[in-house]
Amino acid sequence: MLAIIGGSGLTQLPGLSIRRREVVRTPYGQPSGALTFGELDGRSVIFLARHGYGHTIPPHLVNYRANIWALHSQKVTHVVAVGTVGGIHPELRPGRLVVPDQIIDYSHGRETTFAEYGHQPVTHVDFTWPYCEATRQCCLRALNAVGEDFMSGGVYGCVQGPRLETKAEIDRMAKDGADMVGMTGMPEAYLARELGLCYAAIGASVNWAAGRGDSESAISGPGVDAAMQQIMGRVRTVLAAIACMDLA
Ligand code: HPA
């Protein structure tokens, strides 16, 4: 079963014929909302809005553990997660999509693991390549199939938010090798790995990161909103193309 996690600008999935909604309880508390079960282009999928259906949960307060646990409990095997990013790499201008292949986690104070004291012997889970390559390839094939303009690969820098970054922070992230900055990629990707889910992400660049391009002196809120509206319509087309594919 495929799950789609929608981020900012994607709190609903038009094109999804909804069969039911279900509130799933987890040992980790409440997910961001009820899971939406439906069909996208003939394929059964589960949709979850990461920030809640009313977009009221900020990135640092998302219950990532409950979300991933809830999806896993419903027999989800694959997750495609959508999130907005700020472009750091010169080719990641606003309006472009990206399928990252690496992560640097700058977030803090989030619940980052299902492993808890005394439950099982301690294990260390491999995270060398944080995304599922087969699922990434499906995303890339879908992007090609619909004729999208996208960047393949790149390092996702996950910041704590909800504030945006300073120019110096972005300069430092660029030196670290980050190509994009977002607030929700972690610990979501890692928690999916802990439960053995095949997880890939699609980033939607909605602004130049702080101090870059037209964000030289400030990031324009209305500019971000306009880019988000424009790009999320295209993301829906890409998701429908992914729904048509064989997920390995
Ligand atoms: N910084 C962090 N997260 C983001 C940004 C940004 O500039 N744009 C969209 N998500």
Short mmCIF file of N, CA and C in Angstrom, two decimals, residues 3-14 32 46-59 62 64 67 79-85 156 182-185 188 199-204 206 224 228-229 231-233 235-236 239:
data_model
loop_
_atom_site.label_atom_id
_atom_site.label_comp_id
_atom_site.label_asym_id
_atom_site.label_seq_id
_atom_site.Cartn_x
_atom_site.Cartn_y
_atom_site.Cartn_z
N ALA A 3 1.43 5.28 0.65
CA ALA A 3 0.93 6.44 1.39
C ALA A 3 1.56 7.70 0.83
N ILE A 4 0.78 8.76 0.85
CA ILE A 4 1.28 10.07 0.45
C ILE A 4 1.15 10.99 1.66
N ILE A 5 2.26 11.60 2.04
CA ILE A 5 2.21 12.60 3.11
C ILE A 5 2.32 13.95 2.45
N GLY A 6 1.30 14.77 2.65
CA GLY A 6 1.27 16.09 2.04
C GLY A 6 1.77 17.14 3.02
N GLY A 7 2.55 18.08 2.52
CA GLY A 7 3.05 19.15 3.38
C GLY A 7 2.30 20.44 3.13
N SER A 8 2.98 21.57 3.38
CA SER A 8 2.36 22.88 3.16
C SER A 8 1.86 22.96 1.73
N GLY A 9 0.65 23.47 1.56
CA GLY A 9 0.08 23.62 0.22
C GLY A 9 -0.55 22.35 -0.31
N LEU A 10 -0.42 21.26 0.45
CA LEU A 10 -0.99 19.99 -0.01
C LEU A 10 -1.71 19.31 1.17
N THR A 11 -2.73 20.01 1.67
CA THR A 11 -3.48 19.46 2.80
C THR A 11 -4.63 18.58 2.32
N GLN A 12 -4.89 18.63 1.01
CA GLN A 12 -5.88 17.72 0.41
C GLN A 12 -5.31 17.23 -0.89
N LEU A 13 -5.90 16.17 -1.39
CA LEU A 13 -5.39 15.61 -2.64
C LEU A 13 -6.53 15.50 -3.64
N PRO A 14 -6.83 16.59 -4.36
CA PRO A 14 -7.87 16.50 -5.38
C PRO A 14 -7.49 15.40 -6.36
N SER A 32 -1.24 13.48 12.83
CA SER A 32 -1.65 14.85 12.46
C SER A 32 -3.13 14.95 12.13
N ILE A 46 -3.25 5.85 0.83
CA ILE A 46 -3.63 6.53 2.07
C ILE A 46 -2.98 7.90 2.03
N PHE A 47 -3.77 8.92 2.33
CA PHE A 47 -3.23 10.28 2.35
C PHE A 47 -3.26 10.82 3.78
N LEU A 48 -2.20 11.52 4.14
CA LEU A 48 -2.15 12.18 5.45
C LEU A 48 -1.55 13.57 5.27
N ALA A 49 -2.23 14.57 5.82
CA ALA A 49 -1.71 15.94 5.78
C ALA A 49 -0.80 16.14 7.00
N ARG A 50 0.48 16.34 6.74
CA ARG A 50 1.47 16.39 7.82
C ARG A 50 1.17 17.50 8.84
N HIS A 51 0.69 18.62 8.36
CA HIS A 51 0.43 19.76 9.27
C HIS A 51 -1.02 19.81 9.73
N GLY A 52 -1.76 18.70 9.52
CA GLY A 52 -3.18 18.67 9.85
C GLY A 52 -3.98 19.18 8.67
N TYR A 53 -5.27 18.79 8.62
CA TYR A 53 -6.07 19.15 7.46
C TYR A 53 -6.37 20.66 7.43
N GLY A 54 -6.25 21.30 8.59
CA GLY A 54 -6.43 22.76 8.62
C GLY A 54 -5.10 23.50 8.61
N HIS A 55 -4.01 22.79 8.38
CA HIS A 55 -2.65 23.34 8.37
C HIS A 55 -2.36 24.14 9.63
N THR A 56 -2.54 23.48 10.79
CA THR A 56 -2.39 24.18 12.07
C THR A 56 -1.21 23.66 12.89
N ILE A 57 -0.54 22.60 12.43
CA ILE A 57 0.55 22.03 13.24
C ILE A 57 1.89 22.46 12.65
N PRO A 58 2.66 23.26 13.42
CA PRO A 58 3.95 23.72 12.88
C PRO A 58 4.97 22.57 12.81
N PRO A 59 6.00 22.73 11.98
CA PRO A 59 6.94 21.63 11.71
C PRO A 59 7.52 20.98 12.97
N VAL A 62 4.90 18.60 14.79
CA VAL A 62 4.31 17.44 14.11
C VAL A 62 4.69 16.19 14.90
N TYR A 64 5.73 13.14 14.37
CA TYR A 64 6.26 12.30 13.29
C TYR A 64 6.15 10.82 13.64
N ASN A 67 2.57 9.64 13.15
CA ASN A 67 2.22 9.59 11.72
C ASN A 67 2.78 8.33 11.07
N VAL A 79 6.12 5.09 1.07
CA VAL A 79 5.67 6.45 1.39
C VAL A 79 6.33 7.43 0.43
N VAL A 80 5.52 8.27 -0.17
CA VAL A 80 6.06 9.42 -0.91
C VAL A 80 5.66 10.67 -0.13
N ALA A 81 6.67 11.39 0.33
CA ALA A 81 6.43 12.54 1.20
C ALA A 81 6.70 13.82 0.41
N VAL A 82 5.78 14.75 0.49
CA VAL A 82 5.94 16.02 -0.23
C VAL A 82 6.21 17.12 0.78
N GLY A 83 7.15 17.99 0.48
CA GLY A 83 7.42 19.11 1.37
C GLY A 83 7.98 20.29 0.57
N THR A 84 7.74 21.49 1.08
CA THR A 84 8.31 22.65 0.41
C THR A 84 9.76 22.83 0.88
N VAL A 85 10.56 23.43 0.03
CA VAL A 85 11.95 23.74 0.40
C VAL A 85 12.31 25.12 -0.11
N TYR A 156 19.22 17.47 1.37
CA TYR A 156 18.14 18.17 2.08
C TYR A 156 18.64 18.52 3.48
N GLY A 182 14.58 22.70 4.34
CA GLY A 182 13.18 22.47 4.68
C GLY A 182 13.06 22.18 6.17
N MET A 183 11.83 22.03 6.64
CA MET A 183 11.65 21.89 8.10
C MET A 183 11.07 20.55 8.53
N THR A 184 10.71 19.69 7.58
CA THR A 184 9.95 18.50 7.98
C THR A 184 10.53 17.17 7.52
N GLY A 185 11.67 17.21 6.84
CA GLY A 185 12.21 15.96 6.29
C GLY A 185 12.69 14.98 7.34
N GLU A 188 11.15 12.34 10.02
CA GLU A 188 10.20 11.51 9.27
C GLU A 188 10.88 10.40 8.47
N TYR A 199 10.72 4.82 1.67
CA TYR A 199 10.34 6.23 1.79
C TYR A 199 11.17 7.09 0.84
N ALA A 200 10.49 7.92 0.07
CA ALA A 200 11.19 8.92 -0.76
C ALA A 200 10.45 10.24 -0.64
N ALA A 201 11.14 11.31 -0.97
CA ALA A 201 10.54 12.64 -0.82
C ALA A 201 10.61 13.42 -2.12
N ILE A 202 9.60 14.25 -2.31
CA ILE A 202 9.61 15.22 -3.41
C ILE A 202 9.62 16.60 -2.77
N GLY A 203 10.64 17.37 -3.08
CA GLY A 203 10.73 18.73 -2.57
C GLY A 203 10.22 19.71 -3.62
N ALA A 204 9.48 20.69 -3.16
CA ALA A 204 8.97 21.72 -4.06
C ALA A 204 9.61 23.04 -3.65
N VAL A 206 9.91 26.68 -3.21
CA VAL A 206 8.93 27.78 -3.25
C VAL A 206 9.58 29.14 -3.02
N VAL A 224 6.11 33.36 -1.65
CA VAL A 224 6.10 31.93 -1.29
C VAL A 224 4.71 31.35 -1.53
N MET A 228 3.75 28.42 -4.08
CA MET A 228 3.18 27.17 -3.53
C MET A 228 1.91 26.77 -4.28
N GLN A 229 1.04 27.74 -4.51
CA GLN A 229 -0.21 27.45 -5.24
C GLN A 229 0.10 26.86 -6.60
N ILE A 231 2.91 25.48 -7.77
CA ILE A 231 3.69 24.25 -7.86
C ILE A 231 2.89 23.03 -7.36
N MET A 232 2.00 23.21 -6.40
CA MET A 232 1.32 22.05 -5.83
C MET A 232 0.33 21.42 -6.82
N GLY A 233 -0.21 22.22 -7.73
CA GLY A 233 -1.06 21.66 -8.78
C GLY A 233 -0.26 20.67 -9.61
N VAL A 235 2.46 19.10 -8.57
CA VAL A 235 2.82 17.95 -7.72
C VAL A 235 1.70 16.91 -7.75
N ARG A 236 0.45 17.37 -7.77
CA ARG A 236 -0.68 16.42 -7.80
C ARG A 236 -0.62 15.56 -9.05
N LEU A 239 2.01 12.97 -8.54
CA LEU A 239 1.56 11.91 -7.61
C LEU A 239 0.63 10.93 -8.34
#
